[in-house]
Short mmCIF file of N, CA and C in Angstrom, two decimals:
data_model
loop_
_atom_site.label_atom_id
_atom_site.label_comp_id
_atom_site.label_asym_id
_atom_site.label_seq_id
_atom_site.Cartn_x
_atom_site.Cartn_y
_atom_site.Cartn_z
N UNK U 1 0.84 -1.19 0.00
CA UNK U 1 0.00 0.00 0.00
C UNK U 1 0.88 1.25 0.00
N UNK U 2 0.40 2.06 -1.34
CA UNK U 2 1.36 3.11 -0.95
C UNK U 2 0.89 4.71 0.38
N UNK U 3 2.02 4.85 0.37
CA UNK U 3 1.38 6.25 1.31
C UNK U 3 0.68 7.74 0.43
N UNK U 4 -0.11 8.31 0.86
CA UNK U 4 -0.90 8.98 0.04
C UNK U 4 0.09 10.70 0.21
N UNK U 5 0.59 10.94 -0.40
CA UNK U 5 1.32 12.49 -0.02
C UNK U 5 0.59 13.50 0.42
N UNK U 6 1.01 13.99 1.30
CA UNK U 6 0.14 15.23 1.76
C UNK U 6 0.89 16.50 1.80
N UNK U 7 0.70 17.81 1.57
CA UNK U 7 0.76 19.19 1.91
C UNK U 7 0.63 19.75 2.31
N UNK U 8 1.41 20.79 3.36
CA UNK U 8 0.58 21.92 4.08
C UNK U 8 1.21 22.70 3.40
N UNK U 9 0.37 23.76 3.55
CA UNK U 9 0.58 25.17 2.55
C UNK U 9 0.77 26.12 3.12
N UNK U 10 1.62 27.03 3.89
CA UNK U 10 1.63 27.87 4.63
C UNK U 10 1.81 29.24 4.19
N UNK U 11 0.14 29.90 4.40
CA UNK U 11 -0.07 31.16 3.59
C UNK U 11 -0.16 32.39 4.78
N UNK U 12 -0.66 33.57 4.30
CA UNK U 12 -0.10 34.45 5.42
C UNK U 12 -1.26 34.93 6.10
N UNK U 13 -2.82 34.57 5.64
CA UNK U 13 -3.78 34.46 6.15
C UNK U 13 -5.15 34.35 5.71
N UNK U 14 -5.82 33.83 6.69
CA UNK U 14 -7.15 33.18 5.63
C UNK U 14 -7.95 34.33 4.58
N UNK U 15 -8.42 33.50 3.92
CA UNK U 15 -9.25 34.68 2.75
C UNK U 15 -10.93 34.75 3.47
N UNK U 16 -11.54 35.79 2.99
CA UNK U 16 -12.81 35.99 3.20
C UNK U 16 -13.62 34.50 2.72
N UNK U 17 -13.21 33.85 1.78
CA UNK U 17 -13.75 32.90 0.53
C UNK U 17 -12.79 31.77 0.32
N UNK U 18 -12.88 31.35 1.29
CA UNK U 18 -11.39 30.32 1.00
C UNK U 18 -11.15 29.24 -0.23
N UNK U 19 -12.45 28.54 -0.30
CA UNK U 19 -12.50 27.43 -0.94
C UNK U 19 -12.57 28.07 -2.35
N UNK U 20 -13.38 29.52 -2.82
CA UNK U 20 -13.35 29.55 -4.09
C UNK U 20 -11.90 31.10 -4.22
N UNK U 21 -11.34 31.06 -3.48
CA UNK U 21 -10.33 31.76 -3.72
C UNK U 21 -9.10 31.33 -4.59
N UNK U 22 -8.44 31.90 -5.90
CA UNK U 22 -7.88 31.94 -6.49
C UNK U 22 -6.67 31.25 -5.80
N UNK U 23 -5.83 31.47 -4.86
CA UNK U 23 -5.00 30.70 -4.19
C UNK U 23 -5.45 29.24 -4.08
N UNK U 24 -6.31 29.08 -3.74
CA UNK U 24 -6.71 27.32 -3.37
C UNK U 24 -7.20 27.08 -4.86
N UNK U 25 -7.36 27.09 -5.55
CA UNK U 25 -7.93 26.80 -6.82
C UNK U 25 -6.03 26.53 -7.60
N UNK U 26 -5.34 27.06 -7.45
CA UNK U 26 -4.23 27.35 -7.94
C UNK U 26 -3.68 25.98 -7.02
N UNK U 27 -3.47 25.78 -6.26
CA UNK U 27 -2.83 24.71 -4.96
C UNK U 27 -3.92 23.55 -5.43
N UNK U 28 -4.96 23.13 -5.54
CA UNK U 28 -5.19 22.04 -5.98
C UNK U 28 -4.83 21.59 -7.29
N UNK U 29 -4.66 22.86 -8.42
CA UNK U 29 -3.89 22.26 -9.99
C UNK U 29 -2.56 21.92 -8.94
N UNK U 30 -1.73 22.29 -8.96
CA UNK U 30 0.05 22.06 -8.08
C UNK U 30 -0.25 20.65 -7.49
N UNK U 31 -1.50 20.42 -6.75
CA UNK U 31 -1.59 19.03 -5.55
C UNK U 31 -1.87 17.85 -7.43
N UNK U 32 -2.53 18.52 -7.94
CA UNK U 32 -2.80 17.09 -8.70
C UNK U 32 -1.25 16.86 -9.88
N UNK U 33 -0.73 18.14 -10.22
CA UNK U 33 0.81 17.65 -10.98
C UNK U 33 1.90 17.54 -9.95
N UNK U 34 1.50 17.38 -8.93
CA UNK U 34 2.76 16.81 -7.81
C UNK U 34 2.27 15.66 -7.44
N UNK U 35 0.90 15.22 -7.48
CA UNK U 35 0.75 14.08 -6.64
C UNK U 35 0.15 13.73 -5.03
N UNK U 36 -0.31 14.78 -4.76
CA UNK U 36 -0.38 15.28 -3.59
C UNK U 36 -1.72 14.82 -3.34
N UNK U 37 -2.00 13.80 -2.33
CA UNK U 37 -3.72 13.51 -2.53
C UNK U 37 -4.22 14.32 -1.28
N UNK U 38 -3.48 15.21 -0.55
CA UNK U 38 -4.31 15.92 0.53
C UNK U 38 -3.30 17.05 0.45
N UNK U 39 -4.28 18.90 0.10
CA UNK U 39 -3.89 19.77 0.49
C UNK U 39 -4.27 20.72 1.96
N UNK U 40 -3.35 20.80 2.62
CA UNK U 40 -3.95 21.53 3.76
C UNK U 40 -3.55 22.98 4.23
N UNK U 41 -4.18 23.64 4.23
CA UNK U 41 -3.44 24.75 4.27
C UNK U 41 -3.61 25.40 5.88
N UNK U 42 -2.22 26.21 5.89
CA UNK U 42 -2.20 26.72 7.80
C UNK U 42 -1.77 27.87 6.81
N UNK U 43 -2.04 28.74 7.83
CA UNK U 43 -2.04 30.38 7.91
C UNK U 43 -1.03 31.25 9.03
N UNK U 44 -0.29 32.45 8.56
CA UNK U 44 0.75 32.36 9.71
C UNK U 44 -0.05 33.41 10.60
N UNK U 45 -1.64 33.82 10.18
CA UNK U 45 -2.24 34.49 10.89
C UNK U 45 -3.78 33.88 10.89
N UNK U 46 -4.67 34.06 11.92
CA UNK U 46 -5.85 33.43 11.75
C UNK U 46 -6.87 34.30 11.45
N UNK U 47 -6.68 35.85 11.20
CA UNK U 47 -7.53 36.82 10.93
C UNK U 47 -7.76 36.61 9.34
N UNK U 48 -9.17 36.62 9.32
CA UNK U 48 -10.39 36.88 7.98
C UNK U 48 -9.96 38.02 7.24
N UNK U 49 -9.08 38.54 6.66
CA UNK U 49 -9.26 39.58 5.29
C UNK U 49 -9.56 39.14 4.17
N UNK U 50 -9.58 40.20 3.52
CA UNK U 50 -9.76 40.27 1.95
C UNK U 50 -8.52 39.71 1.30
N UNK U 51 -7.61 40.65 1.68
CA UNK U 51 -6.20 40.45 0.93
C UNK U 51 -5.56 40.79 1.91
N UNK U 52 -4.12 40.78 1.62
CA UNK U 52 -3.00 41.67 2.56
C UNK U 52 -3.19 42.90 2.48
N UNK U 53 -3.20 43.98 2.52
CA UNK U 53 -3.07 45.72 2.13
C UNK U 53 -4.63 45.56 3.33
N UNK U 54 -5.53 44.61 3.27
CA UNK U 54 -6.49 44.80 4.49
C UNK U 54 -5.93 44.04 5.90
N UNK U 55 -5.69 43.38 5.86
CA UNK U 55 -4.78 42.69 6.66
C UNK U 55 -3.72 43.58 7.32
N UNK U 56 -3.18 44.28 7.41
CA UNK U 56 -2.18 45.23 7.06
C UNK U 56 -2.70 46.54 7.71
N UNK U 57 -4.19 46.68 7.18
CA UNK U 57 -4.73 48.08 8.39
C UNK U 57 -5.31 47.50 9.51
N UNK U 58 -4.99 46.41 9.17
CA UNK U 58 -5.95 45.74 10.60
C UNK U 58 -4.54 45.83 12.13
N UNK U 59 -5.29 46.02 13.54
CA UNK U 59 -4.37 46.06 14.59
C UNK U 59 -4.34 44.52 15.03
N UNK U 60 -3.37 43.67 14.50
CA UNK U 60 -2.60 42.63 15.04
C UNK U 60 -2.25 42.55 15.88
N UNK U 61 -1.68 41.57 17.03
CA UNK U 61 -1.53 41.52 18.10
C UNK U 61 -0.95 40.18 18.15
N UNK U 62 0.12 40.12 19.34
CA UNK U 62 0.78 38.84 19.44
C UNK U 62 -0.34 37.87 19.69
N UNK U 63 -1.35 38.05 20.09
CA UNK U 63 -2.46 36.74 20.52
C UNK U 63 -2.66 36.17 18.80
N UNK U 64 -2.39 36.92 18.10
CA UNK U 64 -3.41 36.69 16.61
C UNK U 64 -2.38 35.67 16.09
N UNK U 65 -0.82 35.61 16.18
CA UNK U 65 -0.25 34.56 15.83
C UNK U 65 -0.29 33.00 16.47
N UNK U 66 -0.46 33.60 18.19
CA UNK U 66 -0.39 32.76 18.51
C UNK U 66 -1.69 31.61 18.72
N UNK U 67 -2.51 32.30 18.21
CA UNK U 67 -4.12 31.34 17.86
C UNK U 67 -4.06 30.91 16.67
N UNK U 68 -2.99 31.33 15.54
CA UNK U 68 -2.77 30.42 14.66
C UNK U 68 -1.70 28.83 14.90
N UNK U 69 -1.12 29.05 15.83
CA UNK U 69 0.36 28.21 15.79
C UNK U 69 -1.26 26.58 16.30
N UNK U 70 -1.34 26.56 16.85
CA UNK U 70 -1.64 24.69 17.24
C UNK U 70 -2.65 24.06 15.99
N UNK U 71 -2.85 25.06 15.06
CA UNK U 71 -2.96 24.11 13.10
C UNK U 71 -1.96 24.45 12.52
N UNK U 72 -1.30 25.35 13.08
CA UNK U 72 0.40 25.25 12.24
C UNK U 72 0.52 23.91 12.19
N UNK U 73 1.01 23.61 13.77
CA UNK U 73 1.33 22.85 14.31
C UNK U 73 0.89 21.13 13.81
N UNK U 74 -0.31 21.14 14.15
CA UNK U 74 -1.34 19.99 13.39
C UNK U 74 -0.64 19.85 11.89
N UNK U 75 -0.78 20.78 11.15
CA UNK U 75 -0.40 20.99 9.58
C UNK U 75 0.71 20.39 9.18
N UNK U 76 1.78 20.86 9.98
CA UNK U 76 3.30 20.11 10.27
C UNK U 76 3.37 19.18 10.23
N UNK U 77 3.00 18.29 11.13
CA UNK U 77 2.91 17.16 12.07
C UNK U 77 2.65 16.05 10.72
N UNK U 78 1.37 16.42 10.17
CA UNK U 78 0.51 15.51 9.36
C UNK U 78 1.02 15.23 7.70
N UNK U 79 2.13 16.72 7.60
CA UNK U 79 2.15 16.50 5.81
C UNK U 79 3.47 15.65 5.31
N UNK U 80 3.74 15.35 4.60
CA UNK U 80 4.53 14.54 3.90
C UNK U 80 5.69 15.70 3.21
N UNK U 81 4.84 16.63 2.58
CA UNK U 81 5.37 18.05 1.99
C UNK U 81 5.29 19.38 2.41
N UNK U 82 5.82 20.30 2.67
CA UNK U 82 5.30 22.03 2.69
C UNK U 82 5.93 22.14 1.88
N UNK U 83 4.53 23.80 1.93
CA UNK U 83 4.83 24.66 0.84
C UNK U 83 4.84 26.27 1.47
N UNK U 84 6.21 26.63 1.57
CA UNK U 84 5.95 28.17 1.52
C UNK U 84 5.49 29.22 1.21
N UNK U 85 4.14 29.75 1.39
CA UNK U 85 3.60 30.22 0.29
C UNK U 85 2.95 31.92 1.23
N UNK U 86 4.04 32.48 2.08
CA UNK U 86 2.95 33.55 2.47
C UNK U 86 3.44 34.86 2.01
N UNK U 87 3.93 34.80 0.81
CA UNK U 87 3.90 36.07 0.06
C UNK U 87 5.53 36.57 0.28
N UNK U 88 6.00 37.23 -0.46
CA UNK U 88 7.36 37.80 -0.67
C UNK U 88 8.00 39.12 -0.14
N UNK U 89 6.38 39.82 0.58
CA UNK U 89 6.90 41.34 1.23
C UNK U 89 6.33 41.00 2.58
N UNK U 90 6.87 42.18 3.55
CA UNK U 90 6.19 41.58 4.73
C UNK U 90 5.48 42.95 4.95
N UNK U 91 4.59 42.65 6.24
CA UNK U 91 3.71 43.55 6.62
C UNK U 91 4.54 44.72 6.62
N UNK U 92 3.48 46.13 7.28
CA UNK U 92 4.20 47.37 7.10
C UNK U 92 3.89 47.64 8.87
N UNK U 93 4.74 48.26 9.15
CA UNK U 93 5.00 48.93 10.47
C UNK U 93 5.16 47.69 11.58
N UNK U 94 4.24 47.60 12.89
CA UNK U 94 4.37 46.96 14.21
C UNK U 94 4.27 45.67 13.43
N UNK U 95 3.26 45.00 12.48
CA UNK U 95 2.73 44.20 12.30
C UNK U 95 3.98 43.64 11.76
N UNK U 96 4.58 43.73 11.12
CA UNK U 96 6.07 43.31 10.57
C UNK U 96 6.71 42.04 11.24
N UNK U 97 7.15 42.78 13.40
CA UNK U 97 8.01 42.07 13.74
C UNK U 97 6.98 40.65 14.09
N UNK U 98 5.72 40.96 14.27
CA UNK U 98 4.60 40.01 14.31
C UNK U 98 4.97 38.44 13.30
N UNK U 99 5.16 39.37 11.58
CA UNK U 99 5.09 38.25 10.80
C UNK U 99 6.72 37.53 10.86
N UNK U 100 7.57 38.69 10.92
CA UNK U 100 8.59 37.89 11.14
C UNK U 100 8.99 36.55 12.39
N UNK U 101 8.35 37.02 13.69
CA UNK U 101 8.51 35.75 14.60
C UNK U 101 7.66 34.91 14.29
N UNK U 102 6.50 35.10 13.53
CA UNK U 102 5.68 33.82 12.85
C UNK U 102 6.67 32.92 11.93
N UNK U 103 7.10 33.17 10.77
CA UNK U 103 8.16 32.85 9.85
C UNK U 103 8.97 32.25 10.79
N UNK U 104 9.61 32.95 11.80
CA UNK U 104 10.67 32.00 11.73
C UNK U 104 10.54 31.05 12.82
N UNK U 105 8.87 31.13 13.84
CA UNK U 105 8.60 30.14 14.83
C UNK U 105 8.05 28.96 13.59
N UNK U 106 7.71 29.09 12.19
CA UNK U 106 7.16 28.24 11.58
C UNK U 106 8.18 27.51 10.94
N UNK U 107 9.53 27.98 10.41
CA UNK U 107 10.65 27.24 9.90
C UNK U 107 11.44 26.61 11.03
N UNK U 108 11.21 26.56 12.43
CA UNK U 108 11.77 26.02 13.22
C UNK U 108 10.96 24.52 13.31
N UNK U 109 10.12 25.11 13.54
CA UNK U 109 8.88 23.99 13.80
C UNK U 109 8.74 22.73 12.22
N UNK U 110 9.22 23.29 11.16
CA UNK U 110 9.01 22.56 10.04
C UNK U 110 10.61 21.28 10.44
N UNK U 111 11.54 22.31 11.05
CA UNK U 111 12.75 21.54 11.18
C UNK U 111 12.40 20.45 12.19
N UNK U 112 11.73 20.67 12.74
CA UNK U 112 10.83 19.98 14.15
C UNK U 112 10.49 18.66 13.61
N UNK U 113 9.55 18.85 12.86
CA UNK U 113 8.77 17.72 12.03
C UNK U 113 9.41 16.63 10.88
N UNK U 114 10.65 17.38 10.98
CA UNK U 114 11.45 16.46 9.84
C UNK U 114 11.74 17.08 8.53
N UNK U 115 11.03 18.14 8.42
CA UNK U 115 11.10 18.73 6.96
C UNK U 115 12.44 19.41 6.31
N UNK U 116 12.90 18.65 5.64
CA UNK U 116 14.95 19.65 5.78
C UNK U 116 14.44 20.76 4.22
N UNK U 117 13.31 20.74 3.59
CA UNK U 117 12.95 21.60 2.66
C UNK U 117 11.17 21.72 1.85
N UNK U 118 10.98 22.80 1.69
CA UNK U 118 10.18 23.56 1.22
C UNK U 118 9.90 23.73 -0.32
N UNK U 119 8.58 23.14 -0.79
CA UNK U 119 8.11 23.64 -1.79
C UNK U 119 7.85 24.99 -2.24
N UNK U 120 8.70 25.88 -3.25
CA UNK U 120 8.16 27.09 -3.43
C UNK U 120 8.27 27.51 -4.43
N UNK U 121 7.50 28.81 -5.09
CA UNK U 121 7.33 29.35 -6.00
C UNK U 121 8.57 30.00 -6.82
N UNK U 122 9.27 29.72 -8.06
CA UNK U 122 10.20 30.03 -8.55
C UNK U 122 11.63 30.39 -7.19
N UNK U 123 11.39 29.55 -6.23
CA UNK U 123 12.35 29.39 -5.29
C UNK U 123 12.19 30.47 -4.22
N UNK U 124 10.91 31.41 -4.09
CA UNK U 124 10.72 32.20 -3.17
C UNK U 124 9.11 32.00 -2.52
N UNK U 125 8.78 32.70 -1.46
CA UNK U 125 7.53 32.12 -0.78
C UNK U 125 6.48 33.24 -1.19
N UNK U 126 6.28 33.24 -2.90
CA UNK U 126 5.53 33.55 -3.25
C UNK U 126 3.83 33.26 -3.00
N UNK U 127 3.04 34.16 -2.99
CA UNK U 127 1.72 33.66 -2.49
C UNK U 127 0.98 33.06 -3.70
N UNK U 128 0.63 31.74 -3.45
CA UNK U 128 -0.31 31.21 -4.74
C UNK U 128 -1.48 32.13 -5.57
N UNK U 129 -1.99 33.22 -4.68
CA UNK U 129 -2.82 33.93 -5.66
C UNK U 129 -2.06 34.56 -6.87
N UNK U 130 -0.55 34.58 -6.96
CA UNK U 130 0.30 35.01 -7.54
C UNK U 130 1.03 34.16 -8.54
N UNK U 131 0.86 33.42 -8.34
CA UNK U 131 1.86 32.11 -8.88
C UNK U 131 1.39 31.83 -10.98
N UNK U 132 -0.25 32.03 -10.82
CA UNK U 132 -0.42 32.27 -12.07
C UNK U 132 0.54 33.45 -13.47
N UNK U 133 0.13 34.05 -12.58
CA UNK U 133 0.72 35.28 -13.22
C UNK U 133 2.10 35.54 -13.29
N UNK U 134 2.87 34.91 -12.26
CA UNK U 134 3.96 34.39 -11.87
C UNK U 134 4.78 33.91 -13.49
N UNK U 135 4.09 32.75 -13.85
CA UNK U 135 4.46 31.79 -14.79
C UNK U 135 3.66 31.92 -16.07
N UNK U 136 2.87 32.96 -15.93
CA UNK U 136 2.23 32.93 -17.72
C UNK U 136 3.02 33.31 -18.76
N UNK U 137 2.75 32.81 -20.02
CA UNK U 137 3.72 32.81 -20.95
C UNK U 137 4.32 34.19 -21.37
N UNK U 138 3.63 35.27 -21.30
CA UNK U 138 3.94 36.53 -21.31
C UNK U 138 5.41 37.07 -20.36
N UNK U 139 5.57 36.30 -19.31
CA UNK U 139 6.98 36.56 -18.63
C UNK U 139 8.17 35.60 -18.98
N UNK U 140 7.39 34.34 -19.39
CA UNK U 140 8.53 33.65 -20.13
C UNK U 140 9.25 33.02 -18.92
N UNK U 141 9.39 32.70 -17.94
CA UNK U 141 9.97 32.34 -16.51
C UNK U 141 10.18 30.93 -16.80
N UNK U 142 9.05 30.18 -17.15
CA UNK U 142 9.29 28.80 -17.42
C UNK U 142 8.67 27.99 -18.77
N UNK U 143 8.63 27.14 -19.62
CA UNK U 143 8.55 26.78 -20.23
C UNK U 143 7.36 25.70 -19.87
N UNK U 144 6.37 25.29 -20.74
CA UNK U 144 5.08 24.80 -20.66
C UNK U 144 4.17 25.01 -21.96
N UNK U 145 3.23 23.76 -21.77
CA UNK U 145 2.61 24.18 -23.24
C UNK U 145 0.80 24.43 -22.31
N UNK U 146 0.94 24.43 -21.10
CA UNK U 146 -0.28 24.82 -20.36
C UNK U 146 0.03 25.43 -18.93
N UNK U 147 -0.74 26.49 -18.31
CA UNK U 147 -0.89 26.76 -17.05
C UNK U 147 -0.51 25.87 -16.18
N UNK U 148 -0.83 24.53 -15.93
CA UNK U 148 -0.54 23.68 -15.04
C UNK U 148 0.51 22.90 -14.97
N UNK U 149 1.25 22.61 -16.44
CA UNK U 149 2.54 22.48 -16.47
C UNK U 149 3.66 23.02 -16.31
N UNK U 150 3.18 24.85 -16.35
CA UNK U 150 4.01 25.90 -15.87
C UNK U 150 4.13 25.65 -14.54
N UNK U 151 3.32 25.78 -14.10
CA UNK U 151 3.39 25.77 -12.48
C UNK U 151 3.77 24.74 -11.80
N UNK U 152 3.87 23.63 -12.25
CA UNK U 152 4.63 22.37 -12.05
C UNK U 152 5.38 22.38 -11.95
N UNK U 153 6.43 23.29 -12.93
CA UNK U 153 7.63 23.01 -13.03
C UNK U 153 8.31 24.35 -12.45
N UNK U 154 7.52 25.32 -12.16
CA UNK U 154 8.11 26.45 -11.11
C UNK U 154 8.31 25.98 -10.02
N UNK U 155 7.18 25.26 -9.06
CA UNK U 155 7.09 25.14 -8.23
C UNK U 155 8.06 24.26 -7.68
N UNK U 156 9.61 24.72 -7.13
CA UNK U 156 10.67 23.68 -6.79
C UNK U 156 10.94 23.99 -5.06
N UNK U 157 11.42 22.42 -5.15
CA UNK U 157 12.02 22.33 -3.55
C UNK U 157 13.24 23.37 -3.32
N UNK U 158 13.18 23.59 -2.20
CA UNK U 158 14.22 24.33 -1.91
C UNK U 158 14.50 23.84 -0.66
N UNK U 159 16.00 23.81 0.22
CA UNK U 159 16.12 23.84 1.56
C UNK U 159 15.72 24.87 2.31
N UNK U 160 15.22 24.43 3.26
CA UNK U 160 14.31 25.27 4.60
C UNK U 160 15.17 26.33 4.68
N UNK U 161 16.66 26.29 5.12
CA UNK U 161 17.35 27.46 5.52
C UNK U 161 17.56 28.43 4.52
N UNK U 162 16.97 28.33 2.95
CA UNK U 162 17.64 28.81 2.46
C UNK U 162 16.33 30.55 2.87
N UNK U 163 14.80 29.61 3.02
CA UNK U 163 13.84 30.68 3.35
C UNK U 163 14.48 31.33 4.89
N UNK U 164 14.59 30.31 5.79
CA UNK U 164 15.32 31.23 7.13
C UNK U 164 16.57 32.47 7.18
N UNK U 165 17.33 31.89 5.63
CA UNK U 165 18.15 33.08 5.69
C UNK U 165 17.28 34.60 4.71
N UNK U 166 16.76 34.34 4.27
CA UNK U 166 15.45 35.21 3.57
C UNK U 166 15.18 36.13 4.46
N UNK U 167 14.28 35.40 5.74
CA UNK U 167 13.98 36.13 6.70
C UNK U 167 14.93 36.99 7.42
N UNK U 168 16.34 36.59 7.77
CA UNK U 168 17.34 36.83 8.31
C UNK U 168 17.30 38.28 7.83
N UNK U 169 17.71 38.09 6.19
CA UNK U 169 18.53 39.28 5.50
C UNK U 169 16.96 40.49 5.56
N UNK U 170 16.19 40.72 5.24
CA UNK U 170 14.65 41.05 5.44
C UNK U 170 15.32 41.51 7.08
N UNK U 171 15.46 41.20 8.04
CA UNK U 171 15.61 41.91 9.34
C UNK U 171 16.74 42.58 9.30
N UNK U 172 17.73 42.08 8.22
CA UNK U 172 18.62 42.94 9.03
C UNK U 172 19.87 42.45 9.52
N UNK U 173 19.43 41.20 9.67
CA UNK U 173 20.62 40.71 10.86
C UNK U 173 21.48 40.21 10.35
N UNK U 174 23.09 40.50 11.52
CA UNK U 174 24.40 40.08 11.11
C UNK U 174 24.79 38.80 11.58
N UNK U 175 25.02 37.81 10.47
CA UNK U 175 24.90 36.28 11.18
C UNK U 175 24.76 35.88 9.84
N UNK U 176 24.53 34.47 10.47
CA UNK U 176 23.99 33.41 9.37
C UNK U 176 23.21 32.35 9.97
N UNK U 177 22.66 31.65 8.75
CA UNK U 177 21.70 30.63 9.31
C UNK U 177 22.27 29.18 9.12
N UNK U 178 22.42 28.31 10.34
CA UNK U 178 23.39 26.89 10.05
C UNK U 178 22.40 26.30 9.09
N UNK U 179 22.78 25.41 8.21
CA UNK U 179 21.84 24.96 7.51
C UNK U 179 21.94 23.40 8.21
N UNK U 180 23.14 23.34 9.32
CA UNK U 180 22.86 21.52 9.53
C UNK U 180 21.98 21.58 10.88
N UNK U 181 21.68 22.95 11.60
CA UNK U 181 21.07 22.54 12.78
C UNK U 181 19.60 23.46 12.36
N UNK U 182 19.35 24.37 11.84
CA UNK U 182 18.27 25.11 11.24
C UNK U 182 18.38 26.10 12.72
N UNK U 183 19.26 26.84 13.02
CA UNK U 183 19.06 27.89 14.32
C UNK U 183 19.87 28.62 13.36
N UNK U 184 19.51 30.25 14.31
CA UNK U 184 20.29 31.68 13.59
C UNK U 184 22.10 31.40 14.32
N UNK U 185 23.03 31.99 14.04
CA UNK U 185 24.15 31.82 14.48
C UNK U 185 24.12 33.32 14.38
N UNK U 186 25.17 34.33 15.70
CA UNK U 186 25.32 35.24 15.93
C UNK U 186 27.09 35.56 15.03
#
């Protein structure tokens, strides 16, 4: 019997419309040319917007991450695969250092679970509502004779640290990230 692959998708927060939202519509083409018979997606925030830019005027609060972390957590635990997927800029002002200790309590926790790497979008944690547009033939990025074969073949593994040092350089900080233990080094 084989084992059935699974995914968690880790986006940066739920949509108003989840199921018919362009992101999940986009992640089930990716689950069926990867193979993936269960997509699950965790959120590195549990607040309802529209988009980010609403998300973003909204007042966040350390409680708001941390009522997301125990389906992080669950999400982790259960998938076979992740996928990095909560977008490439980070919040603006307070909300910032918010997403950043999310990110990097979530790449610890992936190291936790066994995961030494990350599915992602042309090698960055592009957000799937993006990923179309990402790869249509008009940018030329990847080669395909359909949408879903584009995105197939964007969508590559990468090692975990390579997103932890992402985050790193994004803060600021002087260091590096070990890639054999997945912690920051001063």
């Amino acid at each position: 019997m084989t084992e059935t692959r699974s995914v968690c998708a880790l986006m940066l927060n739920p949509s108003l419309d989840e199921e018919r939202s362009t992101a999940y519509v986009v992640l089930q083409t990716v689950a069926e040319c990867k193979g993936w018979g269960r997509v699950e997606v965790a959120n590195l925030f549990s607040v309802r917007t529209r988009n980010s830019k609403e998300l973003a005027a909204t007042n966040l609060t350390r409680s708001d991450i941390l009522q997301a972390r125990p389906h992080i957590e669950d999400a982790l635990a259960g998938a076979t695969d992740i996928v990095f997927a909560w977008g490439v800029s980070f919040l603006p002002g307070t909300q910032r250092q918010l997403q950043r200790e999310q990110v990097e309590w979530v790449i610890s926790r992936s190291y936790f679970y066994g995961h030494k790497s990350a599915w992602m979008m042309g090698g960055t944690t592009r957000h799937p509502s993006r990923w179309r547009q990402y790869v249509g033939p008009q940018r030329a990025v990847v080669a395909g004779s359909s949408t879903a074969e584009r995105l197939d073949r964007a969508l590559v593994r990468r090692p975990i640290w390579e997103a932890a040092t992402a985050v790193s350089v994004v803060q600021g900080r002087v260091g590096s990230y070990s890639r054999s233990k997945g912690v920051a080094q001063a």
